[in-house]
Coordinates of C-alpha atoms and ligand atoms in Angstrom, one line a residue:
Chain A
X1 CA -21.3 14.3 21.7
X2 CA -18.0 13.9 20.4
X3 CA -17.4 15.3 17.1
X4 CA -15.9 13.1 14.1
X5 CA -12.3 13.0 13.1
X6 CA -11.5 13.1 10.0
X7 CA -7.6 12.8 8.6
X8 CA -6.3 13.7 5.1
X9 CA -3.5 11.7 3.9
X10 CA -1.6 10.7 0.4
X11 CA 1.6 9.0 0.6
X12 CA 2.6 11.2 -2.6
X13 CA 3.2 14.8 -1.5
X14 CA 2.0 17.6 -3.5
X15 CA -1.1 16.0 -4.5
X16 CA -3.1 18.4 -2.5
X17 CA -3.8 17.1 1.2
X18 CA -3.6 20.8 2.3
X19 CA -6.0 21.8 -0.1
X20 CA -8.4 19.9 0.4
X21 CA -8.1 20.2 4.4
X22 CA -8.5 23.8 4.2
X23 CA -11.7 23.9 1.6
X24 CA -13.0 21.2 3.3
X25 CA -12.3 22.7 7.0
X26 CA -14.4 25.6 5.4
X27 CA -16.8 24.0 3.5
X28 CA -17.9 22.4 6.3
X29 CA -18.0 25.8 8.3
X30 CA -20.3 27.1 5.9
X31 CA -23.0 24.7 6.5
X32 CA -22.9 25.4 10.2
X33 CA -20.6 22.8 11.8
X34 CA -17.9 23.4 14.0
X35 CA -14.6 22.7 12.9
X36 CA -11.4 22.4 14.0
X37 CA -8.6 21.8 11.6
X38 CA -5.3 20.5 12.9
X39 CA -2.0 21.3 10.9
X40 CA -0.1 17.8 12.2
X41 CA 3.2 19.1 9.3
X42 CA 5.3 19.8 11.8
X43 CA 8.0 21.8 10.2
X44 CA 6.4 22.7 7.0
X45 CA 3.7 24.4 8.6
X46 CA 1.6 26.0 5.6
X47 CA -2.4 25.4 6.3
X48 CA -2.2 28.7 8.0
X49 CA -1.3 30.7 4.7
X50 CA -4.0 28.7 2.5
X51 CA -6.4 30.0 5.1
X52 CA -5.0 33.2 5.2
X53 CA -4.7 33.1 9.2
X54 CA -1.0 33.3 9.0
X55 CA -0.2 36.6 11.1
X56 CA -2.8 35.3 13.5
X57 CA -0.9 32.5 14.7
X58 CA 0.4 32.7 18.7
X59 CA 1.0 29.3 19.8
X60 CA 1.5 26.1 18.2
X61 CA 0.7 22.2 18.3
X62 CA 3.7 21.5 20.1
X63 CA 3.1 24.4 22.6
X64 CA 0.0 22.5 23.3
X65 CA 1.7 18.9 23.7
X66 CA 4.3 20.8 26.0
X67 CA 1.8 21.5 28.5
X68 CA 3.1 25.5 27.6
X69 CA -0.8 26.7 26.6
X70 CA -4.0 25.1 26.8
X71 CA -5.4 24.1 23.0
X72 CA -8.5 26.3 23.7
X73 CA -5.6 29.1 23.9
X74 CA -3.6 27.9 20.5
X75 CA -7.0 27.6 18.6
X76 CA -6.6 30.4 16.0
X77 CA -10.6 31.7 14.9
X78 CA -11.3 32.2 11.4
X79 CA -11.7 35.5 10.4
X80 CA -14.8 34.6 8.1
X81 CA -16.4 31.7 10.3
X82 CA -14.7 32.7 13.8
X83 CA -18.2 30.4 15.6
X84 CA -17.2 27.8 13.4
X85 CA -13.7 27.4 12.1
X86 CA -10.5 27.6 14.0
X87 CA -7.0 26.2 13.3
X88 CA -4.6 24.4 15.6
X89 CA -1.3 25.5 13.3
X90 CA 2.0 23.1 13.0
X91 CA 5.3 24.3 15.1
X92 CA 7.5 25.5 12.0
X93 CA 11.1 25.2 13.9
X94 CA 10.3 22.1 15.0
X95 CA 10.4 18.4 13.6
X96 CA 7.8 15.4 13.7
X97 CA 9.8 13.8 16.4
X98 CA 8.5 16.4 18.6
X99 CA 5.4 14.9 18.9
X100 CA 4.2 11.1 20.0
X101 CA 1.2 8.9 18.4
X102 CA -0.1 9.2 21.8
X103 CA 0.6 13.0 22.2
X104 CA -1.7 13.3 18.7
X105 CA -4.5 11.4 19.7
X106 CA -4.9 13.3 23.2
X107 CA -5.4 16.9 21.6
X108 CA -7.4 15.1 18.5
X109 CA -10.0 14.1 20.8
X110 CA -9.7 17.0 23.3
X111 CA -10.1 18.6 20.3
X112 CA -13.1 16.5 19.3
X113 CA -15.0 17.3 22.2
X114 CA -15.3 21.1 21.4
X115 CA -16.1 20.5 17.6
X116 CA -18.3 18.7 15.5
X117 CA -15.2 17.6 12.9
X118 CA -11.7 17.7 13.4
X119 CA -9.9 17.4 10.1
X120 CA -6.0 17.0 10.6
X121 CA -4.0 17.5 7.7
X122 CA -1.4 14.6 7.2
X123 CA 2.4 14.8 6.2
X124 CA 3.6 13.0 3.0
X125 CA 5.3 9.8 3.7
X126 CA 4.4 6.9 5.5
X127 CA 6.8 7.3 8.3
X128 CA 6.1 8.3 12.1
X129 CA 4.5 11.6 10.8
X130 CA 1.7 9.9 8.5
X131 CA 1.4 7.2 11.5
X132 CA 0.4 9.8 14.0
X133 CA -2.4 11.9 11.9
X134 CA -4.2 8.7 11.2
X135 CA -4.0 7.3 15.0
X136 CA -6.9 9.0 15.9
X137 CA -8.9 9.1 12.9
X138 CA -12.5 7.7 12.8
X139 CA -12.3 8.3 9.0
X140 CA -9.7 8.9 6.1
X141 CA -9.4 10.8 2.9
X142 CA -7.1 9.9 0.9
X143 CA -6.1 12.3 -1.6
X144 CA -4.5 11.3 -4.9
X145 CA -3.9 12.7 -8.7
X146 CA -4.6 11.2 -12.1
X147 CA -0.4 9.8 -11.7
X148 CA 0.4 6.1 -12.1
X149 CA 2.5 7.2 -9.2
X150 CA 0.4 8.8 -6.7
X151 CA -2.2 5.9 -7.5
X152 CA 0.7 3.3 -6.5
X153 CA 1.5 5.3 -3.5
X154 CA -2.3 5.9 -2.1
X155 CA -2.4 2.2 -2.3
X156 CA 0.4 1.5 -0.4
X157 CA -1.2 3.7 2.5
X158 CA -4.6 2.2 2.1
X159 CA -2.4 -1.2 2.4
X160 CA -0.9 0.2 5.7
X161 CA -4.2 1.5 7.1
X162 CA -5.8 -2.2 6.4
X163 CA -2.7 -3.6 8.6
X164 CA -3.5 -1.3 11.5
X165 CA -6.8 -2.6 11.4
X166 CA -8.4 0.7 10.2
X167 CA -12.0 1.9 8.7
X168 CA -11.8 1.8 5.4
X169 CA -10.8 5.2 4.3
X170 CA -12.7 7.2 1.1
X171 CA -10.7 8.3 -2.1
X172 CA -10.4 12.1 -3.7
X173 CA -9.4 12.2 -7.2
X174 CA -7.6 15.6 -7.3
X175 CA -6.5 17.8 -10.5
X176 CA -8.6 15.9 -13.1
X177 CA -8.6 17.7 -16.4
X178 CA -11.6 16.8 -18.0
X179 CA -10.6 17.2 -21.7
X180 CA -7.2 14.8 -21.2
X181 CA -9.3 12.4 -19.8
X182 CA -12.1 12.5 -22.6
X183 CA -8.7 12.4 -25.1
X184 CA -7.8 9.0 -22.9
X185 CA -4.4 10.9 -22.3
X186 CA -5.2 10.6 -18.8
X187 CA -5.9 8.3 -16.2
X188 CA -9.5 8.5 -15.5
X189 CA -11.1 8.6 -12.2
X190 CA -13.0 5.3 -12.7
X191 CA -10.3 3.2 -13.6
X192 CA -8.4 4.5 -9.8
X193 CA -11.0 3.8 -8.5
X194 CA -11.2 0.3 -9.8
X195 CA -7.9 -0.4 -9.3
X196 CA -7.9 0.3 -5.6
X197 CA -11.2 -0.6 -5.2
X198 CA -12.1 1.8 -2.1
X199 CA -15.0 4.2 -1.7
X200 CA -15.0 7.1 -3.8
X201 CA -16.4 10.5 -2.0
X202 CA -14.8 13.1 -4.9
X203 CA -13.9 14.2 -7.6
X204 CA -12.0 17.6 -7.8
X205 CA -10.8 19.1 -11.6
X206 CA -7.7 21.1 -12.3
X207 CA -8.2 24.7 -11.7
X208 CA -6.1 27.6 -12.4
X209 CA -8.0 29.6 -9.3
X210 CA -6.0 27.1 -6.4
X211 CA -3.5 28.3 -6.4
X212 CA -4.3 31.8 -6.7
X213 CA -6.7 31.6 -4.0
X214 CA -4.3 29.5 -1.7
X215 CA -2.1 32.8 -2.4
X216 CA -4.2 34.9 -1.3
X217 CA -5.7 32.7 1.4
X218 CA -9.0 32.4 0.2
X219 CA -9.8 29.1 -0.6
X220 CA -11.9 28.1 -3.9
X221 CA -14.5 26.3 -1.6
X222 CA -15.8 30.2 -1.1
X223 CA -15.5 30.9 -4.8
X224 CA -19.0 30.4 -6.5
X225 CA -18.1 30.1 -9.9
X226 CA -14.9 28.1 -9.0
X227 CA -14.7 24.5 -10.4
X228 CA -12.9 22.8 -7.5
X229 CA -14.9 25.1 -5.5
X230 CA -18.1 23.4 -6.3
X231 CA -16.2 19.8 -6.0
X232 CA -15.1 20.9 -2.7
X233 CA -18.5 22.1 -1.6
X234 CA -19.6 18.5 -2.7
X235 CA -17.9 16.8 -0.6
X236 CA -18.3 19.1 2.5
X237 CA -22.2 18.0 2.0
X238 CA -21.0 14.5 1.5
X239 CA -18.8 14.0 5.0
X240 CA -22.3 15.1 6.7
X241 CA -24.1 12.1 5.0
X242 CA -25.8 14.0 1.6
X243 CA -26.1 12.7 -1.3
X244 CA -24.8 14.7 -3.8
X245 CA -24.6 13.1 -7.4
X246 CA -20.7 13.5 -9.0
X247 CA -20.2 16.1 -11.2
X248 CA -19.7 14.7 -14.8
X249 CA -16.9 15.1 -16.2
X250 CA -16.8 13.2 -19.5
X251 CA -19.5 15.0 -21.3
X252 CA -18.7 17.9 -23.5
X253 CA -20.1 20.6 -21.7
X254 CA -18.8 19.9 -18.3
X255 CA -17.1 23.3 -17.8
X256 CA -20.2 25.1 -19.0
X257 CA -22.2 23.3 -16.8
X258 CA -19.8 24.2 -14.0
X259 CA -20.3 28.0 -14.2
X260 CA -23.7 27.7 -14.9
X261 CA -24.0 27.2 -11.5
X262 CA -24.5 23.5 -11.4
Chain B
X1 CA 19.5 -28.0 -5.1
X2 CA 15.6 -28.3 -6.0
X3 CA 12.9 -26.8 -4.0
X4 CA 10.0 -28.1 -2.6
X5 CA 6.7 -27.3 -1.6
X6 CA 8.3 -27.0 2.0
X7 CA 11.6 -26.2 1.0
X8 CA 14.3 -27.3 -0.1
X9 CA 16.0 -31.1 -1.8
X10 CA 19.8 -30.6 -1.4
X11 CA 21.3 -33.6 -4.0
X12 CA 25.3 -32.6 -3.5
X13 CA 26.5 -35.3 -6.2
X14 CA 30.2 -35.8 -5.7
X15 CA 31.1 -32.2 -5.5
X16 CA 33.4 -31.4 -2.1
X17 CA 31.4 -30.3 1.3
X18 CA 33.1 -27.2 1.2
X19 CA 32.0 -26.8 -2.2
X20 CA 28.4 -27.7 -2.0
X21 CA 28.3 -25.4 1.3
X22 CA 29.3 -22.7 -0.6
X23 CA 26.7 -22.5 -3.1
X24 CA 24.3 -23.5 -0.5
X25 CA 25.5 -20.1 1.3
X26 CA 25.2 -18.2 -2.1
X27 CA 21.5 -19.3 -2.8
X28 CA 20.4 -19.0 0.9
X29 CA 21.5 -15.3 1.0
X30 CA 20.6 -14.2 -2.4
X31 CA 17.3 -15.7 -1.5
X32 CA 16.7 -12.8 1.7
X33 CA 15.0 -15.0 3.8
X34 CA 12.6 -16.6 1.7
X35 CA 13.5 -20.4 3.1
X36 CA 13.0 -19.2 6.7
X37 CA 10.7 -21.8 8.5
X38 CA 11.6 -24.5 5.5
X39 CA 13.1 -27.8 5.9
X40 CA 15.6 -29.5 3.9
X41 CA 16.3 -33.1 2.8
X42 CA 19.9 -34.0 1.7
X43 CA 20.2 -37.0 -0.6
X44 CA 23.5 -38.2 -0.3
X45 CA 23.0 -40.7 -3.0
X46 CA 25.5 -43.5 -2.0
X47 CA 28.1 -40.5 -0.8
X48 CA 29.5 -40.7 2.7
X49 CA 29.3 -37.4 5.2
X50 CA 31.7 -36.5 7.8
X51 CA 30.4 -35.2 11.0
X52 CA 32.5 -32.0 10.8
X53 CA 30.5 -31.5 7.3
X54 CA 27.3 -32.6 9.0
X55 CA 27.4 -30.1 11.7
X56 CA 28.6 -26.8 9.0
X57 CA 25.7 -27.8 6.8
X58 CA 23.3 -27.6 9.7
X59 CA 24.6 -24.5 11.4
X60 CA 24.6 -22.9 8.0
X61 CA 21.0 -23.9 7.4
X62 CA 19.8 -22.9 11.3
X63 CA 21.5 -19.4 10.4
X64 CA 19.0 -19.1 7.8
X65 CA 16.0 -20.1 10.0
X66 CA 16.0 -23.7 8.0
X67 CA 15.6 -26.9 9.7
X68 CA 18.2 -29.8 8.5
X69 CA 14.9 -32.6 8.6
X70 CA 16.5 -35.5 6.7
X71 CA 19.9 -36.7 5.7
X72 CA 18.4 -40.0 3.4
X73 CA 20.6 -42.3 0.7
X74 CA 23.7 -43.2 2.7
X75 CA 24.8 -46.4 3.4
X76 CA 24.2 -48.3 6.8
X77 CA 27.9 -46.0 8.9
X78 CA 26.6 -43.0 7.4
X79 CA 22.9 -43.3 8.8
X80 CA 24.4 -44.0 11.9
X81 CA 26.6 -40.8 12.0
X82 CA 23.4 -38.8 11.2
X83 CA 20.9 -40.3 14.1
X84 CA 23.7 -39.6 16.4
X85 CA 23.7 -35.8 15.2
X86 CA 19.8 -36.2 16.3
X87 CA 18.4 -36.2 12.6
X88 CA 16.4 -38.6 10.5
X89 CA 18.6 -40.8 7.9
X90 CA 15.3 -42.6 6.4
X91 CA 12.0 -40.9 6.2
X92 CA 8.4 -43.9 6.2
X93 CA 7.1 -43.3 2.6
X94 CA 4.0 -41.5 3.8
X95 CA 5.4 -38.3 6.1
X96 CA 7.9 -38.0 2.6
X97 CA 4.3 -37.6 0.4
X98 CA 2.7 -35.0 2.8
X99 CA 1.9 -33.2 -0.1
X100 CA 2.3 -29.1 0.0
X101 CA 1.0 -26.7 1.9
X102 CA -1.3 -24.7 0.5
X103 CA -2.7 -21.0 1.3
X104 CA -6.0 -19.9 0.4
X105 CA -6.4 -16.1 0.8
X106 CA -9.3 -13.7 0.3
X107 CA -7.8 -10.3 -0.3
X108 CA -6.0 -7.5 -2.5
X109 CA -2.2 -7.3 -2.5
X110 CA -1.8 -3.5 -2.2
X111 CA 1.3 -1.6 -3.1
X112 CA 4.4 -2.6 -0.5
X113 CA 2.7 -5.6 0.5
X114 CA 4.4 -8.8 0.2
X115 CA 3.1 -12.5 0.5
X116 CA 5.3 -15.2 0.8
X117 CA 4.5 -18.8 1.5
X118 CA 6.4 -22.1 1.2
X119 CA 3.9 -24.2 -0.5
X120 CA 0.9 -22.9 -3.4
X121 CA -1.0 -20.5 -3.5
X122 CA -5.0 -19.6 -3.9
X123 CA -5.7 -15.7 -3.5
X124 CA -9.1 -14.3 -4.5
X125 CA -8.3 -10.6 -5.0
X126 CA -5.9 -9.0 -7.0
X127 CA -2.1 -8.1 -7.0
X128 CA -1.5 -4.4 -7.5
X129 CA 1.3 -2.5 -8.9
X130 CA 4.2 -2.6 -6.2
X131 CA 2.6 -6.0 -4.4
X132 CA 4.5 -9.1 -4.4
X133 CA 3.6 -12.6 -4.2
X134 CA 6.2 -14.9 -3.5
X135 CA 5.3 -19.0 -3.6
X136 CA 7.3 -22.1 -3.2
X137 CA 4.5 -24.2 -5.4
X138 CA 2.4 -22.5 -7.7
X139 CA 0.3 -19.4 -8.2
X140 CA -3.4 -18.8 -8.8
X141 CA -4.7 -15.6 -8.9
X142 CA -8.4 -15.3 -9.0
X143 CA -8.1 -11.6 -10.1
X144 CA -5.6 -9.4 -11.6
X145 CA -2.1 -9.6 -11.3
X146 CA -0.4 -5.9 -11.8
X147 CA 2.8 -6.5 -9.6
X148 CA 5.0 -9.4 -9.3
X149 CA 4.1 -12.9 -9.0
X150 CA 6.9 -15.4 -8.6
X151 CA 6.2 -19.1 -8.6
X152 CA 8.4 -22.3 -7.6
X153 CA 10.5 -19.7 -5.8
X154 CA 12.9 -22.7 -4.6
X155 CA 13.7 -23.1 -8.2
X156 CA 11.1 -25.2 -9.6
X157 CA 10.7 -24.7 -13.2
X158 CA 8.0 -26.9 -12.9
X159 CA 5.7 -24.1 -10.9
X160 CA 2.4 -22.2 -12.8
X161 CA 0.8 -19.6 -12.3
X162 CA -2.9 -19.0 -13.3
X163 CA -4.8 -15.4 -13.0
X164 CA -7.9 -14.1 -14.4
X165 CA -5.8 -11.4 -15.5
X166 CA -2.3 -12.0 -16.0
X167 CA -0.7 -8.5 -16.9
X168 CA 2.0 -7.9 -14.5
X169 CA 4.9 -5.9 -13.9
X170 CA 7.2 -8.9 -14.0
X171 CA 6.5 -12.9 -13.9
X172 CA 9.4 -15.3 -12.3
X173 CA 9.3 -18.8 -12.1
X174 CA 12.3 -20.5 -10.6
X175 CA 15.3 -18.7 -11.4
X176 CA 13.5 -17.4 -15.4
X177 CA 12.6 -13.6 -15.1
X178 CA 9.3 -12.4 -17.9
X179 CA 8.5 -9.3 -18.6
X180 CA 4.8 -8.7 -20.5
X181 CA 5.1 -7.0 -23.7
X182 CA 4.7 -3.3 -23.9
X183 CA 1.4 -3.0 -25.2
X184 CA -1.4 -5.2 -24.6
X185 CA -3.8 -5.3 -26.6
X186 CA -7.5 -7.4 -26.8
X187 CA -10.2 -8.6 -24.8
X188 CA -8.6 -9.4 -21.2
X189 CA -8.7 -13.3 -20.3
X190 CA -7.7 -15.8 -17.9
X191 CA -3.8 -17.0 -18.8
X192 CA -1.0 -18.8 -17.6
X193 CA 2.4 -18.8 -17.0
X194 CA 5.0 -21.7 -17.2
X195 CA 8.4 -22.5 -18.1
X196 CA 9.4 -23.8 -21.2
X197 CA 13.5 -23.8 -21.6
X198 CA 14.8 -20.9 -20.6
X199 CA 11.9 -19.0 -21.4
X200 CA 8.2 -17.8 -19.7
X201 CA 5.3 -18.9 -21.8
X202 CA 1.9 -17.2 -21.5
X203 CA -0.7 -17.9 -23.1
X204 CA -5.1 -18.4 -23.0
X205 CA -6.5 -20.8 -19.7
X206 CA -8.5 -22.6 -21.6
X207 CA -10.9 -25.1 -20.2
X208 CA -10.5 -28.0 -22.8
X209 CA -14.0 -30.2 -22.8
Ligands
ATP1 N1 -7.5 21.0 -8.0 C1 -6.3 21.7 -8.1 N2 -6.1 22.5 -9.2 C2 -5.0 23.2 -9.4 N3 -4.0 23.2 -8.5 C3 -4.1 22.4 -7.4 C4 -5.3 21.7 -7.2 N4 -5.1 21.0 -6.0 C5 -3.9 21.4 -5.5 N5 -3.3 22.2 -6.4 C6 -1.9 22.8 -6.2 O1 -1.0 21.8 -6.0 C7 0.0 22.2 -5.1 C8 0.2 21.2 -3.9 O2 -1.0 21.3 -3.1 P1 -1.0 21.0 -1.6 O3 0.0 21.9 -0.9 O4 -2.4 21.1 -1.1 O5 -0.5 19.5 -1.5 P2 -0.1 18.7 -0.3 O6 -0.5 17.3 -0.6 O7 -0.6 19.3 1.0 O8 1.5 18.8 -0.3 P3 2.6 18.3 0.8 O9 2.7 16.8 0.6 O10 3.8 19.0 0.5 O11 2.0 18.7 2.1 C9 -0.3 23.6 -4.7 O12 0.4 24.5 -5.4 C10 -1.8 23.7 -5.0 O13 -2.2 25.0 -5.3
MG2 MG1 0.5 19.8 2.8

């Protein structure tokens, strides 16, 4: 059976599309499903680094779509899940316009048929490079932050994906800080939610480890005591039909909660 | 100039062709293409036209995808002239009342979306930040308005608009530009909008028993 694809997108950059494409991508991993992720950045090629597979990279998506290697060939393992994860990286010297809507969809669902999810990890924008990661999509995340402006902009893409006739996609609500909200200095995840009235599959708080472990190439989703970790692990078990109450983030002793392991 | 639920009511007065054309060009290009598919009536009000003015006026008008419908108010030579230039110099009573059109949609207005319709309109849904809703008639919003709503968008002062939750970005009606104040405060409920001078009035939809 073909497996699921599944694209992340924002409008905004920044907000954390690559993130959440590599935690996810492994989060999934760890509960035993095959997954491919697809890099579709052309040019600013950086999933491989926040998956630490960087110096294992040979060929590239546009090697693929050039007829120069086969995708089984490009398909870099990972090093902790090699059954289960492997990466299809971005061509860095390259631009979007090396690639087609129709080129994308052909090695998504080749792709599709050797995985149970492909996860392909938009470009900002809503030009030709956002309307090629969502061609092929079944489903689509869109990422956004507690910002008036990256609200306004993941609205305008769930406008555009409503004109091409899409599935409704599902929201993420990235880099919550709990305490702003509870001191109404920040936007909560309720009222984006309301506003553009889509299906909400996560929430992920601030946390300092990201970045750290996006430096190091070990994504939070593998950190146990890790905040966005845990989020991230929720929503992995979400995309595969649990369900997993939200964590809550208004009370008090959210934090505490967190590491206690909740 | 006065719009109309399906466009636009040209009344030159006495002012020279070339004048009146002018304006006419002004409006039609500030207004981007929001007449497109409209169709104008001139009322000549006892005035003669000339052919040669005739003919500019309705190139002028086809270049901005508007249909020269009616030429009405000249005398008996003048009606003449404009049958012979194939268009109507009296309109029966009843194809003048057709009434607007009016639109009826179920849906959000999401950011970069923009709705525009000749006539009024109904939409159940709301109008978020960065949407625009652009209506010849008037504007009822069964939902929140966050973006821009502009009523009577021909430049009738006389348009409304009506939402659940009026708290946009920026109201227009006609040619009058309102801004909500900074800081709303209270229980949210249904308002509307309408002109009053030169100034956008909002205030509490009541239903009055
Ligand atoms: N939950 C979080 N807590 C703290 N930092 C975060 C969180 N999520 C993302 N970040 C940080 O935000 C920055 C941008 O993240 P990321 O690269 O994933 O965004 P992106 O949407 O893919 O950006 P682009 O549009 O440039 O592709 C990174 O430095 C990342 O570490
Ligand atoms: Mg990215």
């Amino acid at each position: 059976m073909r497996g699921k694809i599944i694209t992340i997108s924002s409008g905004k950059g920044g907000v954390g599309k690559t993130t959440t494409t590599a935690n996810l991508g492994l989060g999934l991993a760890a509960l035993g499903y095959r997954v491919i992720c697809i890099d579709a950045d052309i040019g600013l090629r950086n999933l491989d680094v926040i998956l630490g597979l960087e110096n294992r990279i040979v060929y590239d998506i546009v090697n693929v779509i050039e007829g120069r290697t086969t995708l089984r060939r490009a398909l870099v393992r990972d090093k902790r899940f090699p059954e289960h994860l492997r990466l299809l990286p971005a061509a860095q010297t390259r631009n979007k316009e090396a690639i087609s809507e129709e080129d994308m969809e052909r090695v998504a669902y080749e792709a599709a048929e050797m995985a149970d999810f492909v996860l392909i990890d938009s470009p900002a924008g809503i030009e030709h490079g956002f309307r090629y990661a969502v061609r092929p999509a079944d489903r689509v995340l869109i990422v956004t932050n507690p910002e008036v402006s990256a609200v306004r902009d993941a609205d305008r893409v769930i406008g555009l994906l409503e004109a091409y006739g899409r599935a409704e996609p599902s929201l993420i609500v990235n880099r919550i800080k709990p305490e702003l909200v509870r001191r109404n200095e920040m936007l909560d995840p309720a009222s984006i939610v309301d506003l553009l009235a889509i299906d909400l599959i996560g929430i992920v708080p601030e946390d300092r480890s990201v970045l750290s472990a996006s430096n190091r190439g070990q994504p939070v989703v593998l950190d146990k005591r890790s905040s966005a970790g845990q989020a991230y692990r929720n929503i992995s078990r979400r995309l595969v039909g649990e369900k997993v109450p939200f964590m809550d983030l208004r009370g008090p002793s959210f934090l505490q909660r967190l590491f206690g392991g909740a | 100039m006065k719009g109309t639920a399906e466009g636009l009511r040209l009344r030159p007065g006495q002012r020279p062709w070339d004048e009146v054309l002018q304006a006419l060009e002004e409006h039609l290009e500030a207004s981007r293409g929001f007449f497109r598919g409209g169709k104008v009536v001139v009322e000549l009000e006892g005035r003669g036209v000339e052919p040669e003015a005739l003919e500019a006026l309705r190139a002028l008008l086809e270049a901005h995808g508007l249909t020269l419908w009616a030429v009405l108010g000249g005398d008996e030579a003048t009606a003449r002239t404009v049958r012979a230039h194939g268009i109507r110099a009296q309109v029966p009573a009843e194809e003048e009342e057709t009434g607007g059109a009016a639109l009826f949609l179920r849906r959000t207005l999401r950011s970069g979306q923009r709705l525009q319709f000749p006539g009024d309109v109904t939409l159940v849904g709301d109008v978020n930040p960065g949407a625009e809703l652009v209506a010849g008639g008037n504007v009822l919003v069964w939902g929140r308005v966050r973006g821009l709503v502009h009523a009577g968008a021909f430049g009738d002062r006389g348009a409304m608009i009506w939402a659940l939750d009026l708290n946009p970005a920026q109201l227009r009606i006609a040619d009058l530009i309102g801004r909500p104040p900074e800081q709303r405060r209270g229980r949210v409920r249904p308002e509307r909008a309408y002109a009053e001078g030169d100034r956008i009035i909002v205030e509490a939809w009541r239903v009055r028993k």
